[in-house]
Short mmCIF file of C-alpha atoms in Angstrom, two decimals:
data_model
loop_
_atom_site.label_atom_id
_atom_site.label_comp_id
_atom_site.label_asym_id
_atom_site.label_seq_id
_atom_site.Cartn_x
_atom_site.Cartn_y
_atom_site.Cartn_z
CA UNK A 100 9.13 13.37 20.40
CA UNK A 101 6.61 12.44 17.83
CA UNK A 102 3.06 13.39 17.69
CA UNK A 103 0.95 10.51 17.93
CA UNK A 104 -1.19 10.03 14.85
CA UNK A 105 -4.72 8.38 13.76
CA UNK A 106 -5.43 6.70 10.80
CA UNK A 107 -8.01 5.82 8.35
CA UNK A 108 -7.19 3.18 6.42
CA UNK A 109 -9.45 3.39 4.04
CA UNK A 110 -9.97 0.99 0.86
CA UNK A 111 -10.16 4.55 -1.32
CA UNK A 112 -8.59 6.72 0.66
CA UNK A 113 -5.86 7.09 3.68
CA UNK A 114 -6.29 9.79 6.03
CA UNK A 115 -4.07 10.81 9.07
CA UNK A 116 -5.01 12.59 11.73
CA UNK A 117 -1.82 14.12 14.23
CA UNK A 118 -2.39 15.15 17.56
CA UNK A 119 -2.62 18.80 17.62
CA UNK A 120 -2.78 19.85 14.34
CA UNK A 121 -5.38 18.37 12.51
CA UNK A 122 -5.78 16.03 9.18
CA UNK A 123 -2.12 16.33 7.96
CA UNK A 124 -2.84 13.94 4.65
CA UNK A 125 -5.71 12.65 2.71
CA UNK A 126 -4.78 10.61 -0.54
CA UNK A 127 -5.89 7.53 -2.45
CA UNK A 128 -5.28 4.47 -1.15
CA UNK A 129 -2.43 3.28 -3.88
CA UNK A 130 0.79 2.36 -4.68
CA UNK A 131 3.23 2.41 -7.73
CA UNK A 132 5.49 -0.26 -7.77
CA UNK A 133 8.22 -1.40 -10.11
CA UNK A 134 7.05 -4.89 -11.16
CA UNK A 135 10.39 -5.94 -11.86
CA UNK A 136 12.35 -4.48 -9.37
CA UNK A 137 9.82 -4.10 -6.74
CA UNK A 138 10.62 -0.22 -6.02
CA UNK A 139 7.92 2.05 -5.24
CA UNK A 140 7.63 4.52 -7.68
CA UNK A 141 4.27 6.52 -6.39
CA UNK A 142 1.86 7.02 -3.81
CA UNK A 143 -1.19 8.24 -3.14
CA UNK A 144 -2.79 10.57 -5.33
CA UNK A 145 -0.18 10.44 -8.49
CA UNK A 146 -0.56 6.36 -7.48
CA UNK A 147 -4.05 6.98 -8.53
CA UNK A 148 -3.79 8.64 -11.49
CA UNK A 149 -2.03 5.85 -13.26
CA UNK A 150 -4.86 3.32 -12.41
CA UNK A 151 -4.80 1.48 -15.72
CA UNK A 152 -2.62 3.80 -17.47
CA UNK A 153 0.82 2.32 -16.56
CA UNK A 154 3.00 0.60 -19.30
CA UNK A 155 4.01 -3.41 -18.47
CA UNK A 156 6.83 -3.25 -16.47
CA UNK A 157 4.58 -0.83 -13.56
CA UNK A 158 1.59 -1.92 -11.83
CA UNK A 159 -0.65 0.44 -9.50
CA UNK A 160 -2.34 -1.43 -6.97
CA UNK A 161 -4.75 -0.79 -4.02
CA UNK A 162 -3.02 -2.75 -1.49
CA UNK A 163 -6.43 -2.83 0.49
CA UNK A 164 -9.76 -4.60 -0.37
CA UNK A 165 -12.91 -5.08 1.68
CA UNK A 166 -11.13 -3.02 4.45
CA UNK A 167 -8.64 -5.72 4.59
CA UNK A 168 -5.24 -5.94 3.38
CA UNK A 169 -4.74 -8.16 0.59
CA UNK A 170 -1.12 -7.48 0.05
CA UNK A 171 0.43 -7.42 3.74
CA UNK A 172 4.09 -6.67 2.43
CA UNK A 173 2.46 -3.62 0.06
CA UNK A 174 0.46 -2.28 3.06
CA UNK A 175 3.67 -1.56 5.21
CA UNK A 176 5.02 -0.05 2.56
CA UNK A 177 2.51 2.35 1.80
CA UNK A 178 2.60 2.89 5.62
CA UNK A 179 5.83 3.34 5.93
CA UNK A 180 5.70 5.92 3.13
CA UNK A 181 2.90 7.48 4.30
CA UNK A 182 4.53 8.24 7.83
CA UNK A 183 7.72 9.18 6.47
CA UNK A 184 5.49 11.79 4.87
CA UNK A 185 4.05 13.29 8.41
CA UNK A 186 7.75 12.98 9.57
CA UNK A 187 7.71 9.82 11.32
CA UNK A 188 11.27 8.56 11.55
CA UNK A 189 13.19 6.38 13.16
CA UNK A 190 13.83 7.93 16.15
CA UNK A 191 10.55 9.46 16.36
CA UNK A 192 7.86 6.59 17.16
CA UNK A 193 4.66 7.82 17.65
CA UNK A 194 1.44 5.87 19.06
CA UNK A 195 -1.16 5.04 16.37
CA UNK A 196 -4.76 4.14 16.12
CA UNK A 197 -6.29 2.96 13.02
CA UNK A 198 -9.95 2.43 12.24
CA UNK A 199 -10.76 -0.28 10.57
CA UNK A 200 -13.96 -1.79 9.80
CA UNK A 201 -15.29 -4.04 12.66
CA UNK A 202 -16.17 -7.28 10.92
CA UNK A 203 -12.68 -7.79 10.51
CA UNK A 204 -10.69 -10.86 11.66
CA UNK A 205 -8.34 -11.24 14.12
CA UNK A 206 -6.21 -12.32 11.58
CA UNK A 207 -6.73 -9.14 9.58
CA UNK A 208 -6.57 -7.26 12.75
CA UNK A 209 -2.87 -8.38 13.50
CA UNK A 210 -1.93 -7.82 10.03
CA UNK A 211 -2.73 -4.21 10.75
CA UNK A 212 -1.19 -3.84 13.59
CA UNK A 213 1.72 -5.37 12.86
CA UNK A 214 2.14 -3.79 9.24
CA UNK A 215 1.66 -0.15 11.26
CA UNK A 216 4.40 -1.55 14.08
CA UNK A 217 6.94 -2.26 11.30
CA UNK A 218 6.24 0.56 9.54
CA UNK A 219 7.56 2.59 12.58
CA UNK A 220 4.82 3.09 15.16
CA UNK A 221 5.41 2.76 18.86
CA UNK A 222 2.50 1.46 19.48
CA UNK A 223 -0.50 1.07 17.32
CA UNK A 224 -4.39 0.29 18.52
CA UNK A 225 -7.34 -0.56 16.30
CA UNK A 226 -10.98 1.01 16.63
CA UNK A 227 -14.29 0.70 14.89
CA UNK A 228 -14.88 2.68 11.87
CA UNK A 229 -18.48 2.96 12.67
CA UNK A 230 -17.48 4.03 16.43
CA UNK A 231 -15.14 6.71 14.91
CA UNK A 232 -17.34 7.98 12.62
CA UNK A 233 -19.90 8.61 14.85
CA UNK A 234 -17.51 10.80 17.33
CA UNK A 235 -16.40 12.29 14.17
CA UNK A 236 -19.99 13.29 13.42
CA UNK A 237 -20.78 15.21 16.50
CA UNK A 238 -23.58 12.18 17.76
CA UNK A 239 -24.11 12.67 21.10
CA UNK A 240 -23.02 9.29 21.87
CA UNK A 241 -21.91 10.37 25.40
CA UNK A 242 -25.79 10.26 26.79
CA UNK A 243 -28.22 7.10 27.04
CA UNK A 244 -29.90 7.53 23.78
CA UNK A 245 -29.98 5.49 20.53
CA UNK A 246 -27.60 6.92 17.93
CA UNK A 247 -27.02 5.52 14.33
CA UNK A 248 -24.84 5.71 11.88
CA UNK A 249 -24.05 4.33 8.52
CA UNK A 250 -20.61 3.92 7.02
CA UNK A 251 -20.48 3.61 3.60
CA UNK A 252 -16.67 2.95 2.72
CA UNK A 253 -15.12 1.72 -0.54
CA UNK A 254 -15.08 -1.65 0.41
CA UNK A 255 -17.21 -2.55 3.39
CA UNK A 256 -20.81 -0.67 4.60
CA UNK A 257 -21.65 -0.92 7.75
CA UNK A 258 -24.49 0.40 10.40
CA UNK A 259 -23.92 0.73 14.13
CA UNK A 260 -26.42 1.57 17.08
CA UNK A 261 -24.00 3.36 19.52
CA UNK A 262 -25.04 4.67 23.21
CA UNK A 263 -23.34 5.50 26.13
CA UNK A 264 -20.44 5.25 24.51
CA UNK A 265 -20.83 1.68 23.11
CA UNK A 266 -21.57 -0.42 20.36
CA UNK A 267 -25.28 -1.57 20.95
CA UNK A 268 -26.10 -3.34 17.70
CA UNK A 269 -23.98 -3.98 14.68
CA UNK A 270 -24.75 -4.59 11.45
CA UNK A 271 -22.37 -4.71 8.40
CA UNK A 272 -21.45 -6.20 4.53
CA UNK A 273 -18.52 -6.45 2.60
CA UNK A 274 -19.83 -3.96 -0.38
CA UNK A 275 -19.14 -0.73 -0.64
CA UNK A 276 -18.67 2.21 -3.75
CA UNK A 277 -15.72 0.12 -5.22
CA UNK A 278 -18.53 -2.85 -6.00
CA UNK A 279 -21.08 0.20 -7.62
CA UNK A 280 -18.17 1.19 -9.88
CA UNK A 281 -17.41 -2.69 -10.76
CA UNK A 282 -21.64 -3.18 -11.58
CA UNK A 283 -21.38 -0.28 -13.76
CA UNK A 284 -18.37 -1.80 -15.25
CA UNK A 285 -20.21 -5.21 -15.94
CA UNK A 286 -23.32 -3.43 -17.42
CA UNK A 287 -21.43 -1.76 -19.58
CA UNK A 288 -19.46 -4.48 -20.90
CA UNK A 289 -23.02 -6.70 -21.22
CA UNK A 290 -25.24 -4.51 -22.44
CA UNK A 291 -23.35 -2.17 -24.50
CA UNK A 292 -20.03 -4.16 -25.30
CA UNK A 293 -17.56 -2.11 -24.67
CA UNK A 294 -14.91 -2.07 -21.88
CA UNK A 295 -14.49 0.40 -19.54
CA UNK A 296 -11.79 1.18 -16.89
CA UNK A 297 -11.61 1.13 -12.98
CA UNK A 298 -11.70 5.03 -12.90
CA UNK A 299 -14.20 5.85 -16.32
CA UNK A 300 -16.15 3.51 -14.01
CA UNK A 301 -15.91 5.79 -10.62
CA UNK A 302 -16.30 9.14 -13.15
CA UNK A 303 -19.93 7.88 -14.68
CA UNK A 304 -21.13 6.93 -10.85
CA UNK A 305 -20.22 10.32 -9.83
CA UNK A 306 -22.07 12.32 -12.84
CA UNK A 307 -25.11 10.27 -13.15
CA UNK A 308 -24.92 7.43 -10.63
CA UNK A 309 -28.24 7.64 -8.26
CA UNK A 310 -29.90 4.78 -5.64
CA UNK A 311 -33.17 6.92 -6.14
CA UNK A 312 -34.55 8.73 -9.27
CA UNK A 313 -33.52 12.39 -8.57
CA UNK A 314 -34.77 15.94 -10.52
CA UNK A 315 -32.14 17.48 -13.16
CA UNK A 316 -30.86 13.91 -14.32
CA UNK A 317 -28.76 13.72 -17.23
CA UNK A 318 -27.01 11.23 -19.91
CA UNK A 319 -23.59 10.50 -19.88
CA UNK A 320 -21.58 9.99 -22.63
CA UNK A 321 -19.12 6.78 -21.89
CA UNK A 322 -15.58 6.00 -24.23
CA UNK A 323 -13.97 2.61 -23.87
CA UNK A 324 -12.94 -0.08 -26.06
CA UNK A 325 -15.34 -2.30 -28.27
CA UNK A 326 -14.89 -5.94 -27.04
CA UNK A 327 -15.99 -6.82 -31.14
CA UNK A 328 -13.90 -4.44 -32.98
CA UNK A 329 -11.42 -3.91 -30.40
CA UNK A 330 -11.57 -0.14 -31.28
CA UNK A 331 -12.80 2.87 -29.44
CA UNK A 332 -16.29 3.61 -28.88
CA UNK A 333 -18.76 6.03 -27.55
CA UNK A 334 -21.71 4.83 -26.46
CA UNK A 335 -24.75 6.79 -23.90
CA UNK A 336 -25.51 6.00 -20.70
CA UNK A 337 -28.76 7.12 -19.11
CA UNK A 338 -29.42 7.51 -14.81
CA UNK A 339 -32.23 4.52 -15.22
CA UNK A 340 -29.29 2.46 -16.77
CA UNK A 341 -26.92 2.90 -13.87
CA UNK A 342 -29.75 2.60 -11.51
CA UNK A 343 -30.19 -0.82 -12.94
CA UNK A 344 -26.82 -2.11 -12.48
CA UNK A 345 -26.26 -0.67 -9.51
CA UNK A 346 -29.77 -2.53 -8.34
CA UNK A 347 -27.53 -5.61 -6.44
CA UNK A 348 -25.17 -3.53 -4.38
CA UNK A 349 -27.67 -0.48 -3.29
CA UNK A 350 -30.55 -2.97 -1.88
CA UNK A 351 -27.59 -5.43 -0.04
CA UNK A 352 -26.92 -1.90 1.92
CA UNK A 353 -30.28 -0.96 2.45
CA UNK A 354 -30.73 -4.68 3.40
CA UNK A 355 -28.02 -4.39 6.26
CA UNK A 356 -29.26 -0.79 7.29
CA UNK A 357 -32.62 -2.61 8.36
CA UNK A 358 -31.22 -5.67 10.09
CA UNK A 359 -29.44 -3.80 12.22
CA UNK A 360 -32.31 -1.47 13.01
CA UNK A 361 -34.25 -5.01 13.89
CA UNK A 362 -31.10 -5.64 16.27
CA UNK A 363 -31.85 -2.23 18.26
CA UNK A 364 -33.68 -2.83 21.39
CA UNK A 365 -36.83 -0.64 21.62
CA UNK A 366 -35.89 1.60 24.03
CA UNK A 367 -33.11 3.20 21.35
CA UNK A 368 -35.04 2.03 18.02
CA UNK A 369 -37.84 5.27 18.91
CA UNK A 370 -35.15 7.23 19.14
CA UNK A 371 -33.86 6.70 15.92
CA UNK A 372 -38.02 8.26 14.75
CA UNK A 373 -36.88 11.63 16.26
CA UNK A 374 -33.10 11.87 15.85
CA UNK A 375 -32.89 10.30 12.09
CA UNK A 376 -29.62 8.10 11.37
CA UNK A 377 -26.68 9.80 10.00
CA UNK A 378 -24.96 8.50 6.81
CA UNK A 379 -20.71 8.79 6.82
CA UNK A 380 -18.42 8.14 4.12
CA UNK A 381 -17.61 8.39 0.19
CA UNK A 382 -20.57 6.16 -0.72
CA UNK A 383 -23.11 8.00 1.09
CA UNK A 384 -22.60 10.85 -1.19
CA UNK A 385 -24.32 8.80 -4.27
CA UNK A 386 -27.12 10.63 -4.99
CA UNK A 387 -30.49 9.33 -3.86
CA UNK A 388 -29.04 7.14 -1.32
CA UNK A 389 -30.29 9.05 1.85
CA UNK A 390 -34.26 8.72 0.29
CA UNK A 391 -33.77 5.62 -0.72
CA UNK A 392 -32.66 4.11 2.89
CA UNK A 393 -35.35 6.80 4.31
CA UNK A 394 -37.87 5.26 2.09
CA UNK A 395 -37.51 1.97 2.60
CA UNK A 396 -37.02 2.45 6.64
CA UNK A 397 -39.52 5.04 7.13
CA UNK A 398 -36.45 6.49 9.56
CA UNK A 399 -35.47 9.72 8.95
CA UNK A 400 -31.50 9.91 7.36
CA UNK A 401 -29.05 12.99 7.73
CA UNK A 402 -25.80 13.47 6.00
CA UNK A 403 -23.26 14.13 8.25
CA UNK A 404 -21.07 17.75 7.67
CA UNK A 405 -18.11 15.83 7.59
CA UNK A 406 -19.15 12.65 5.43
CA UNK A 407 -15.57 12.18 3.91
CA UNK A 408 -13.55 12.86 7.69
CA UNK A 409 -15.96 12.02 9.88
CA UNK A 410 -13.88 8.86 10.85
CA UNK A 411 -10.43 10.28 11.13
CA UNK A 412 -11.59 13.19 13.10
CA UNK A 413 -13.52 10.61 15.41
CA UNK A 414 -9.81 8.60 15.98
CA UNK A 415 -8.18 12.05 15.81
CA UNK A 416 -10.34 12.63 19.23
CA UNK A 417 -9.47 9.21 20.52
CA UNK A 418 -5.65 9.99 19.87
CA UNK A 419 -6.62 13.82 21.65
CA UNK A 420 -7.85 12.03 24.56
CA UNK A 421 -5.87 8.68 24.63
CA UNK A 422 -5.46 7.66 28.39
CA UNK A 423 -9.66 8.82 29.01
CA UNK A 424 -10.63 6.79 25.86
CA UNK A 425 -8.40 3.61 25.49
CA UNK A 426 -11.02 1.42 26.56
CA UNK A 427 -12.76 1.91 23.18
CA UNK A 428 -9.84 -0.02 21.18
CA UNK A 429 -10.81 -3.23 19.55
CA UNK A 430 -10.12 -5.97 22.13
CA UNK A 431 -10.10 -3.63 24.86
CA UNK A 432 -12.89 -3.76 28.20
CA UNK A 433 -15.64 -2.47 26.98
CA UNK B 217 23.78 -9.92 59.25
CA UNK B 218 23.84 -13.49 58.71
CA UNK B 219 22.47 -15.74 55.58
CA UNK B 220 19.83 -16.69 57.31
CA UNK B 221 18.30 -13.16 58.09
CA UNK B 222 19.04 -12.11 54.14
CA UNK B 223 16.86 -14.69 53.03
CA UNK B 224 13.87 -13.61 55.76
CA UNK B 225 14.02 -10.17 53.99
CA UNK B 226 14.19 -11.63 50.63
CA UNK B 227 11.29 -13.37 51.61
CA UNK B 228 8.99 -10.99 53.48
CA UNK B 229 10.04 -8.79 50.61
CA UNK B 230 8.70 -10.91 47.36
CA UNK B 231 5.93 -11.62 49.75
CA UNK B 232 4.77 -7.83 50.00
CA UNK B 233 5.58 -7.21 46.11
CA UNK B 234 3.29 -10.67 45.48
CA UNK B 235 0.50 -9.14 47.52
CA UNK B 236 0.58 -5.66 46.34
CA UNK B 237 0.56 -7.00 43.07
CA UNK B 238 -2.39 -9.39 43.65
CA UNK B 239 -4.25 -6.36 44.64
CA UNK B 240 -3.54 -4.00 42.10
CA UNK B 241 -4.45 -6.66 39.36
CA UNK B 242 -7.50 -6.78 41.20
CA UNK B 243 -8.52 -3.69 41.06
CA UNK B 244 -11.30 -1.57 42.76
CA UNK B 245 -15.06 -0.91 41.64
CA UNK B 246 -14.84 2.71 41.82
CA UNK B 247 -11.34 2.48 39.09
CA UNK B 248 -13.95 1.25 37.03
CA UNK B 249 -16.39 3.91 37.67
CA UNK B 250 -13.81 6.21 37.62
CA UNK B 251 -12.47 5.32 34.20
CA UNK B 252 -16.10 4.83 32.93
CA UNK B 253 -16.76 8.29 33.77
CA UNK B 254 -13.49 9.51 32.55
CA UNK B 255 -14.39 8.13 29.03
CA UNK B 256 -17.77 9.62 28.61
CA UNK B 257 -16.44 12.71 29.85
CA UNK B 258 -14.14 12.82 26.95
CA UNK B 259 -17.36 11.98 24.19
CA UNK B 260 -18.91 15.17 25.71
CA UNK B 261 -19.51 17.77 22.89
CA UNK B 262 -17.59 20.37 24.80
CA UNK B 263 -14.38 18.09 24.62
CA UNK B 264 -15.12 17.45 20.89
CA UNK B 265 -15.16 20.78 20.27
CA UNK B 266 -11.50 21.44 19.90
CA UNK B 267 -10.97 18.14 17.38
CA UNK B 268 -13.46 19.61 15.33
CA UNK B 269 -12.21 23.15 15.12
CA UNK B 270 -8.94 21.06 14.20
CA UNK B 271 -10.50 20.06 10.85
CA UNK B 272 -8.41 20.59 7.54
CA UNK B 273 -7.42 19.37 4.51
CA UNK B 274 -3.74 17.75 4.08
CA UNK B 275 -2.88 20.92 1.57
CA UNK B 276 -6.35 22.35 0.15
CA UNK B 277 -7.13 19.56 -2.10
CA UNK B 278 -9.34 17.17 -1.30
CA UNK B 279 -9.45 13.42 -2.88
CA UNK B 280 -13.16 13.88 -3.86
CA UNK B 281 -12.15 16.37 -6.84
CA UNK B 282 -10.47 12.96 -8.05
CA UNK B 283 -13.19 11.47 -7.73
CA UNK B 284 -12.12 9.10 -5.83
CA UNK B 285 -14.91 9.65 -3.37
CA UNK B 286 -15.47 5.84 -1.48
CA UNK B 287 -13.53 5.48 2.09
#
């Protein structure tokens, strides 16, 4: 009999949660394929590490953009590799839920579904990443007071007033870390001219990257290719520089954090004054972010202890209590 | 027992199943209460407990020392 297993399919990274025992695997969201033949060659984390490394013939790919698939027949792959991994087989079919961000179609939504079905799961039920991530984070979303929490995924962003156990007010934007790393990119390439990968790109938003200026900043030192010359370069790259480019993406988040705090009713928005909003996921963890949103909401903002898990472990629970909380699935009564 | 009296019981038969179904499908206020209850129940902190304790990495790595930090 198979455990049954929760999933965050993430635009960065895939986590899976199995019933009794915990998160089982947490990689990067990629596949190695075989351009020619089509044969998988890697997944996951060694997928990662030949983002924009691989010779001609092999092509590393993040099947999933926006939170959406963008290469259904890639996705089941990587799902079907993935479960192999936690021992799914076929003849062990276990039910599945997967979070997925909530301003997806129901288009999208099938093609999750149905890439998880073929892949090998018995049965296989979508929730809210926001929704997740808040019973991942320990809000006390069980009582009749306003809880909020912001998602900050690769792809997508999005902000969710939850009470009672519901979704109260929604709010969310197709922008997430991946489009910070592609600004920097397209700074880089403007103002300094030079060209600079995918991952150089993700490695210069982690060491000096901030939404707010922060104490101890440093320079960064940046190698890529001079579009002129054609040959390497060094060139520096100071915190206001990054701040700059990263302008766009970090104000359309801030942005969405406040229209969905002007969709709370006013019974919840005070109680957002006292209990602060709670920020989830890889993007939140950019430096300055959580003052920035604070500063330009005047609403308190905590990080949650489990920014990175907080939505697996909230579908891990679902999965834990499956018959008491299948009426939180996408589509379901609410 | 005669054709006749089959088809009576076939009848009175699909004629139960139709109504029980009926009122299954249409279900009772307090299922609703009941399952309402059931699911905050299962949001309490005390039954999040054990997921939480139930926390850990895949195998003591975690993607973020990739950097690959976004969700």
């Amino acid at each position: 009999m198979a455990r049954d297993l929760a999933i965050d399919l993430g635009t960065a990274n895939t986590l899976v949660y199995m019933k009794g025992r915990g998160i089982v695997l947490n990689e990067p969201s990629v596949i190695a394929l075989n351009r020619q033949t089509g044969e998988v060659l890697a997944t996951g984390r060694e997928a990662w590490q030949m983002i924009g490394r691989t010779p001609g013939y092999i092509v590393a790919v993040r099947p999933l953009r926006g939170g959406a698939i963008t290469d259904f027949e890639i996705t089941e792959r990587m799902i079907r590799l993935l479960l192999q991994r936690v021992g799914v087989s076929r003849f062990t079919r276990p039910k599945v839920v997967i979070c997925v961000p909530s301003a997806i179609t129901e288009v999208e939504r099938r093609a999750v579904t149905d890439a998880a079905r073929r892949a090998g799961a018995a049965d296989a039920n979508l929730i809210e990443q926001p929704m997740a991530a808040a019973i991942g984070a320990d809000l006390p979303i069980d009582e009749p007071v306003g809880n909020m929490v912001i998602d900050i995924g690769g792809g997508t962003s999005e902000t969710a007033v939850i009470s009672l156990g519901g979704i109260v007010a929604l709010e969310a934007v197709r922008v997430g870390s991946f489009d910070i790393d592609a600004a920097i990119q397209n700074y880089v390439r403007r103002e300094h001219g030079i060209a600079i990968g995918e991952r150089t790109a993700e490695e210069i938003k982690v060491a000096i990257g901030s939404a707010d200026p922060t104490p101890d900043e440093n320079q960064a030192e940046v190698r890529g290719r001079d579009l002129m010359t054609g040959l390497p370069k060094t060139v520096i790259l100071t915190p206001e520089e990054v701040r700059y480019a990263i302008e766009d993406v970090v104000s359309s988040i801030v942005a969405s954090v406040i229209r969905c705090l002007s969709k709370a009713p006013p019974e919840l928005s005070q109680d957002f004054l006292v209990r602060g909003m709670y920020l989830v996921g890889g993007g939140g963890l950019l430096r300055g972010l959580a003052e920035r949103i604070e500063r330009e909401t005047e609403v308190p903002v905590k990080m949650s202890n489990v920014p990175l898990e907080a939505v697996v472990l909230g579908a891990g629970h679902v999965i834990e209590h499956y018959e008491a909380l299948k009426g939180m699935f996408m589509g379901a009564r609410r | 027992m005669t054709p006749l009296v089959v088809g009576a019981i076939v009848v009175l038969l699909s004629l139960a199943a139709f109504f029980v179904i009926a009122a299954r499908r249409r279900g009772h206020p307090s299922d609703d209460i009941d399952s309402f209850r059931r699911q905050i129940d299962a949001l309490s902190p005390e039954a999040r407990r054990q997921t939480s304790e139930r926390m850990k990495p895949s195998d003591g790595r975690s993607t973020d020392e990739d950097g690959a930090n976004g969700t």
